[in-house]
Amino acid sequence: MDRGKAGSKMHVLSDGHGLPLVVGVSAANTHDSLGLKPMVAGLQSRHDPDRGWHYKPRKLHADKAYDIPELRKWLRGKRIAVRIARKGIESSERLGRRRWVIERTMSWLTGYRRLNHRYERHPRNHLAFLGLAAALCCYSSASPHRTRS
């Protein structure tokens, strides 16, 4: 957290393949962990037409910024398994087998010029462009003639 930092910070919750499910924007001088609860609360349970039931996310992978006991307890209360790197124990040099997925998703989103630098004055406009970019990422991965790598 940098108290004097101006700008905004993107928050993205993605599935295991890197498709963005929920996006959010906060001030750049807020801690990353403050964006986790609204993101998880904003994720509605999805319906699986093959199995005929609703399901919630089972695991949450996150980096060391989210290693806060209150967040771990809150996620366990929602019956979500916690896979968060521990401060002082795990090396930050290794992204791990799952962490690179969200890094790739962030790269996809910042590949859009409008999101790479903040041009909008109002956060709602920036959030709208972020949501549009997330929808385009999902569309391009579902379309058979276009692929992202």
PDB file of C-alpha atoms in Angstrom:
ATOM      1  CA  MET A   1       0.000   0.000   0.000  1.00  0.00           C
ATOM      2  CA  ASP A   2       1.316   3.390  -0.983  1.00  0.00           C
ATOM      3  CA  ARG A   3      -0.650   6.153   0.715  1.00  0.00           C
ATOM      4  CA  GLY A   4       0.408   8.868  -1.707  1.00  0.00           C
ATOM      5  CA  LYS A   5      -0.160   6.911  -4.904  1.00  0.00           C
ATOM      6  CA  ALA A   6      -2.695   8.382  -7.305  1.00  0.00           C
ATOM      7  CA  GLY A   7      -4.625   6.351  -9.847  1.00  0.00           C
ATOM      8  CA  SER A   8      -6.601   3.153  -9.744  1.00  0.00           C
ATOM      9  CA  LYS A   9      -6.091  -0.553  -9.279  1.00  0.00           C
ATOM     10  CA  MET A  10      -7.775  -3.358 -11.214  1.00  0.00           C
ATOM     11  CA  HIS A  11      -9.154  -6.372  -9.374  1.00  0.00           C
ATOM     12  CA  VAL A  12      -9.950  -9.503 -11.374  1.00  0.00           C
ATOM     13  CA  LEU A  13     -11.422 -12.812 -10.270  1.00  0.00           C
ATOM     14  CA  SER A  14     -10.955 -15.475 -12.952  1.00  0.00           C
ATOM     15  CA  ASP A  15     -11.687 -19.136 -13.424  1.00  0.00           C
ATOM     16  CA  GLY A  16      -9.023 -21.829 -13.727  1.00  0.00           C
ATOM     17  CA  HIS A  17      -8.530 -21.125 -17.428  1.00  0.00           C
ATOM     18  CA  GLY A  18      -8.000 -17.403 -16.948  1.00  0.00           C
ATOM     19  CA  LEU A  19     -11.378 -16.157 -18.132  1.00  0.00           C
ATOM     20  CA  PRO A  20     -12.354 -13.086 -16.108  1.00  0.00           C
ATOM     21  CA  LEU A  21     -15.516 -13.706 -14.056  1.00  0.00           C
ATOM     22  CA  VAL A  22     -15.683 -10.542 -11.950  1.00  0.00           C
ATOM     23  CA  VAL A  23     -13.817  -7.270 -12.410  1.00  0.00           C
ATOM     24  CA  GLY A  24     -13.510  -4.265 -10.137  1.00  0.00           C
ATOM     25  CA  VAL A  25     -11.693  -0.979  -9.716  1.00  0.00           C
ATOM     26  CA  SER A  26     -10.415   0.618  -6.513  1.00  0.00           C
ATOM     27  CA  ALA A  27      -8.132   3.477  -5.580  1.00  0.00           C
ATOM     28  CA  ALA A  28      -4.432   2.745  -5.994  1.00  0.00           C
ATOM     29  CA  ASN A  29      -3.690   3.633  -2.376  1.00  0.00           C
ATOM     30  CA  THR A  30      -5.885   0.841  -0.950  1.00  0.00           C
ATOM     31  CA  HIS A  31      -4.583  -2.574   0.012  1.00  0.00           C
ATOM     32  CA  ASP A  32      -5.259  -5.460  -2.372  1.00  0.00           C
ATOM     33  CA  SER A  33      -6.975  -7.527   0.304  1.00  0.00           C
ATOM     34  CA  LEU A  34      -9.814  -4.993   0.638  1.00  0.00           C
ATOM     35  CA  GLY A  35     -10.996  -5.894  -2.861  1.00  0.00           C
ATOM     36  CA  LEU A  36     -11.333  -9.620  -2.224  1.00  0.00           C
ATOM     37  CA  LYS A  37     -14.611  -9.713  -0.300  1.00  0.00           C
ATOM     38  CA  PRO A  38     -16.585  -7.621  -2.820  1.00  0.00           C
ATOM     39  CA  MET A  39     -15.193  -9.717  -5.666  1.00  0.00           C
ATOM     40  CA  VAL A  40     -16.176 -13.038  -4.090  1.00  0.00           C
ATOM     41  CA  ALA A  41     -19.557 -11.647  -3.014  1.00  0.00           C
ATOM     42  CA  GLY A  42     -20.131 -10.402  -6.563  1.00  0.00           C
ATOM     43  CA  LEU A  43     -19.521 -13.838  -8.001  1.00  0.00           C
ATOM     44  CA  GLN A  44     -22.898 -15.517  -8.271  1.00  0.00           C
ATOM     45  CA  SER A  45     -23.172 -19.263  -8.255  1.00  0.00           C
ATOM     46  CA  ARG A  46     -23.245 -20.636 -11.763  1.00  0.00           C
ATOM     47  CA  HIS A  47     -25.718 -23.183 -13.103  1.00  0.00           C
ATOM     48  CA  ASP A  48     -24.357 -26.348 -14.671  1.00  0.00           C
ATOM     49  CA  PRO A  49     -26.935 -27.524 -17.249  1.00  0.00           C
ATOM     50  CA  ASP A  50     -25.379 -31.007 -17.508  1.00  0.00           C
ATOM     51  CA  ARG A  51     -25.602 -31.743 -13.790  1.00  0.00           C
ATOM     52  CA  GLY A  52     -28.672 -29.604 -13.143  1.00  0.00           C
ATOM     53  CA  TRP A  53     -27.426 -27.837 -10.003  1.00  0.00           C
ATOM     54  CA  HIS A  54     -25.774 -24.637  -8.926  1.00  0.00           C
ATOM     55  CA  TYR A  55     -22.226 -24.661  -7.728  1.00  0.00           C
ATOM     56  CA  LYS A  56     -19.870 -22.194  -6.126  1.00  0.00           C
ATOM     57  CA  PRO A  57     -16.119 -21.865  -6.499  1.00  0.00           C
ATOM     58  CA  ARG A  58     -14.279 -24.536  -4.552  1.00  0.00           C
ATOM     59  CA  LYS A  59     -10.774 -23.034  -4.361  1.00  0.00           C
ATOM     60  CA  LEU A  60      -9.283 -19.573  -4.350  1.00  0.00           C
ATOM     61  CA  HIS A  61      -5.652 -19.081  -5.343  1.00  0.00           C
ATOM     62  CA  ALA A  62      -4.080 -15.756  -4.398  1.00  0.00           C
ATOM     63  CA  ASP A  63      -0.712 -14.162  -3.739  1.00  0.00           C
ATOM     64  CA  LYS A  64       0.828 -13.000  -0.465  1.00  0.00           C
ATOM     65  CA  ALA A  65      -1.089  -9.715  -0.397  1.00  0.00           C
ATOM     66  CA  TYR A  66      -4.192 -11.706   0.585  1.00  0.00           C
ATOM     67  CA  ASP A  67      -2.501 -13.624   3.419  1.00  0.00           C
ATOM     68  CA  ILE A  68      -4.641 -12.170   6.209  1.00  0.00           C
ATOM     69  CA  PRO A  69      -6.181 -14.428   8.886  1.00  0.00           C
ATOM     70  CA  GLU A  70      -9.554 -12.651   8.721  1.00  0.00           C
ATOM     71  CA  LEU A  71      -9.819 -13.270   4.969  1.00  0.00           C
ATOM     72  CA  ARG A  72      -8.858 -16.922   5.374  1.00  0.00           C
ATOM     73  CA  LYS A  73     -11.537 -17.356   8.039  1.00  0.00           C
ATOM     74  CA  TRP A  74     -14.148 -15.533   5.922  1.00  0.00           C
ATOM     75  CA  LEU A  75     -13.423 -17.734   2.882  1.00  0.00           C
ATOM     76  CA  ARG A  76     -13.587 -20.915   4.960  1.00  0.00           C
ATOM     77  CA  GLY A  77     -16.961 -19.742   6.264  1.00  0.00           C
ATOM     78  CA  LYS A  78     -18.129 -19.589   2.645  1.00  0.00           C
ATOM     79  CA  ARG A  79     -16.770 -23.135   2.159  1.00  0.00           C
ATOM     80  CA  ILE A  80     -14.077 -22.028  -0.267  1.00  0.00           C
ATOM     81  CA  ALA A  81     -10.713 -23.749   0.036  1.00  0.00           C
ATOM     82  CA  VAL A  82      -7.893 -21.266   0.530  1.00  0.00           C
ATOM     83  CA  ARG A  83      -4.682 -21.530  -1.491  1.00  0.00           C
ATOM     84  CA  ILE A  84      -2.894 -18.329  -0.541  1.00  0.00           C
ATOM     85  CA  ALA A  85       0.889 -17.990  -0.471  1.00  0.00           C
ATOM     86  CA  ARG A  86       2.088 -17.400   3.094  1.00  0.00           C
ATOM     87  CA  LYS A  87       4.199 -14.393   3.977  1.00  0.00           C
ATOM     88  CA  GLY A  88       7.709 -15.292   5.042  1.00  0.00           C
ATOM     89  CA  ILE A  89       7.335 -18.956   4.116  1.00  0.00           C
ATOM     90  CA  GLU A  90       6.881 -19.250   0.350  1.00  0.00           C
ATOM     91  CA  SER A  91       9.168 -17.558  -2.160  1.00  0.00           C
ATOM     92  CA  SER A  92       7.702 -14.749  -4.250  1.00  0.00           C
ATOM     93  CA  GLU A  93      10.018 -15.613  -7.136  1.00  0.00           C
ATOM     94  CA  ARG A  94       7.975 -18.673  -8.057  1.00  0.00           C
ATOM     95  CA  LEU A  95       4.509 -17.969  -9.374  1.00  0.00           C
ATOM     96  CA  GLY A  96       3.432 -21.552  -8.982  1.00  0.00           C
ATOM     97  CA  ARG A  97       1.376 -23.748 -11.252  1.00  0.00           C
ATOM     98  CA  ARG A  98      -1.807 -21.703 -10.903  1.00  0.00           C
ATOM     99  CA  ARG A  99      -0.651 -18.130 -10.309  1.00  0.00           C
ATOM    100  CA  TRP A 100       0.486 -17.537 -13.895  1.00  0.00           C
ATOM    101  CA  VAL A 101      -3.133 -17.876 -15.065  1.00  0.00           C
ATOM    102  CA  ILE A 102      -4.239 -14.626 -13.434  1.00  0.00           C
ATOM    103  CA  GLU A 103      -1.044 -12.909 -14.569  1.00  0.00           C
ATOM    104  CA  ARG A 104      -1.923 -13.878 -18.143  1.00  0.00           C
ATOM    105  CA  THR A 105      -5.478 -12.579 -17.653  1.00  0.00           C
ATOM    106  CA  MET A 106      -4.160  -9.247 -16.381  1.00  0.00           C
ATOM    107  CA  SER A 107      -1.903  -9.114 -19.435  1.00  0.00           C
ATOM    108  CA  TRP A 108      -4.905  -9.714 -21.714  1.00  0.00           C
ATOM    109  CA  LEU A 109      -6.815  -6.886 -20.056  1.00  0.00           C
ATOM    110  CA  THR A 110      -3.955  -4.392 -20.055  1.00  0.00           C
ATOM    111  CA  GLY A 111      -3.390  -5.207 -23.713  1.00  0.00           C
ATOM    112  CA  TYR A 112      -6.337  -2.941 -24.436  1.00  0.00           C
ATOM    113  CA  ARG A 113      -4.947   0.558 -24.817  1.00  0.00           C
ATOM    114  CA  ARG A 114      -7.759   2.213 -22.921  1.00  0.00           C
ATOM    115  CA  LEU A 115      -7.005   0.142 -19.815  1.00  0.00           C
ATOM    116  CA  ASN A 116      -3.231   0.313 -19.922  1.00  0.00           C
ATOM    117  CA  HIS A 117      -3.351   3.988 -18.940  1.00  0.00           C
ATOM    118  CA  ARG A 118      -6.257   5.515 -17.118  1.00  0.00           C
ATOM    119  CA  TYR A 119      -7.849   8.058 -19.446  1.00  0.00           C
ATOM    120  CA  GLU A 120     -11.258   8.299 -17.772  1.00  0.00           C
ATOM    121  CA  ARG A 121     -11.880  10.741 -14.994  1.00  0.00           C
ATOM    122  CA  HIS A 122     -14.759   8.818 -13.400  1.00  0.00           C
ATOM    123  CA  PRO A 123     -14.235   5.321 -11.981  1.00  0.00           C
ATOM    124  CA  ARG A 124     -17.559   4.074 -13.391  1.00  0.00           C
ATOM    125  CA  ASN A 125     -16.319   4.756 -16.937  1.00  0.00           C
ATOM    126  CA  HIS A 126     -13.050   2.922 -16.281  1.00  0.00           C
ATOM    127  CA  LEU A 127     -15.002   0.008 -14.774  1.00  0.00           C
ATOM    128  CA  ALA A 128     -17.254  -0.081 -17.859  1.00  0.00           C
ATOM    129  CA  PHE A 129     -14.242  -0.345 -20.170  1.00  0.00           C
ATOM    130  CA  LEU A 130     -12.745  -3.016 -17.917  1.00  0.00           C
ATOM    131  CA  GLY A 131     -15.982  -5.012 -18.107  1.00  0.00           C
ATOM    132  CA  LEU A 132     -16.036  -4.641 -21.884  1.00  0.00           C
ATOM    133  CA  ALA A 133     -12.452  -5.862 -22.136  1.00  0.00           C
ATOM    134  CA  ALA A 134     -13.326  -8.862 -19.924  1.00  0.00           C
ATOM    135  CA  ALA A 135     -16.279  -9.677 -22.188  1.00  0.00           C
ATOM    136  CA  LEU A 136     -14.031  -9.452 -25.245  1.00  0.00           C
ATOM    137  CA  CYS A 137     -11.533 -11.821 -23.613  1.00  0.00           C
ATOM    138  CA  CYS A 138     -14.312 -14.337 -22.960  1.00  0.00           C
ATOM    139  CA  TYR A 139     -15.662 -13.942 -26.496  1.00  0.00           C
ATOM    140  CA  SER A 140     -12.286 -14.415 -28.145  1.00  0.00           C
ATOM    141  CA  SER A 141     -11.623 -17.569 -26.143  1.00  0.00           C
ATOM    142  CA  ALA A 142     -15.042 -19.011 -27.059  1.00  0.00           C
ATOM    143  CA  SER A 143     -14.842 -18.144 -30.729  1.00  0.00           C
ATOM    144  CA  PRO A 144     -13.342 -20.986 -32.795  1.00  0.00           C
ATOM    145  CA  HIS A 145     -11.486 -18.774 -35.272  1.00  0.00           C
ATOM    146  CA  ARG A 146      -9.711 -16.594 -32.684  1.00  0.00           C
ATOM    147  CA  THR A 147      -7.524 -17.796 -29.858  1.00  0.00           C
ATOM    148  CA  ARG A 148      -5.551 -16.047 -27.154  1.00  0.00           C
ATOM    149  CA  SER A 149      -2.262 -17.383 -25.894  1.00  0.00           C
TER     150      SER A 149
END
